[in-house]
Amino acid sequence: MTTPLKKSPPIELTPWQFEIGGVVLGTGTRIPIGDIEGLGSPATRPQDVDNPTGDGTYPGQDFYGPRTIRIEAGIKTPGDPVAAADLLARLELAVDDPAARIRPDGRAVLRGRWPGHRTRRLYGRLRRVEATSTANAINGWIPLDIEFAGLDPRWYDDELSHLTLGLDQAAEHQHDDRTVDEVLCEPAGCDRASPDDRPGWITNRGNVASWPSIRVHGPVSNPRIWNTVTGRALELDLSLRAGEWVEMETRPRTRWALRNGVTNVANDLTPASRLDLFSIPRGRSEIGWSAEDPTGTCRLDVSWRSAYTAL
């Protein structure tokens, strides 16, 4: 029997450090950073339309394009050109990773940490690692030009948040016009509410909405999941046996619903069930769900990362 390989824990970063493909750059490393471009607002894709009969244009929607991060850095291993070449090779291997480069859903990860913040990550493609000069490579110095295209312009919490709910823990109320705090607290009694009383509470610590991954484990029929703040719901018209599951992914560019990781069950979602609208708002909200399960053993798993506009 083969023992599955355990993933190594992510590399711990300190302020002013970045990590690509297992290589750490920045303060206190052998690859100091000189300058970084692209940490401001991502480029926009304006959908303006020219006025066909006069001056000016009609404003359309402004969508974000990729967030392009340019890093000017240098490998610095004084007197050790072999170590410098090895670091360059590791960065080149990160560019060559087939899982991120060839597959349409492949994504590379750029991790970074800003002073006063926890480590955050950007998803996209590592497009360029160029040694701009080798004149001093013999002395262990290789200047670098690195380009990372953040195809999703949001930064995400490096730590994955997770919620597991059985049917007996599900919220009994559905969405109304009040917030979660108003539903759970009387005006003078908010201090009495606790997560132990509401196990479906979830928190997005970021400043923009995030996108959850959802898995329903059988035995179960007709599961329905909702967020009490947004009022959005996902409802599946199907049944799962014990040991079966359905996983729903809501992230942009990767939205799908699969049974047991293989069979597409998106057509079993009711017309009002919109994966592209089922986001987790910033702050605190609550996940509830209902289903049919006479055994009481089914469960719901929800995973998400807090989302931010900046590093």
CSV table of C-alpha atoms in Angstrom, one decimal, residues 12 77 85 109 132 137-138 155 158 165 208 227 250:
chain,number,residue,atom,x,y,z
A,12,GLU,CA,7.1,31.4,6.4
A,77,THR,CA,26.0,34.9,-3.6
A,85,ALA,CA,23.4,29.4,-11.0
A,109,VAL,CA,1.2,31.5,-7.0
A,132,THR,CA,19.6,40.7,-17.6
A,137,ALA,CA,28.1,35.8,-12.6
A,138,ILE,CA,31.6,34.6,-11.8
A,155,TRP,CA,-4.8,39.3,-3.4
A,158,ASP,CA,-2.4,32.7,2.4
A,165,LEU,CA,-21.5,21.8,9.2
A,208,VAL,CA,-13.7,42.7,-1.0
A,227,ASN,CA,-25.6,32.9,2.8
A,250,THR,CA,-17.3,29.5,-7.5
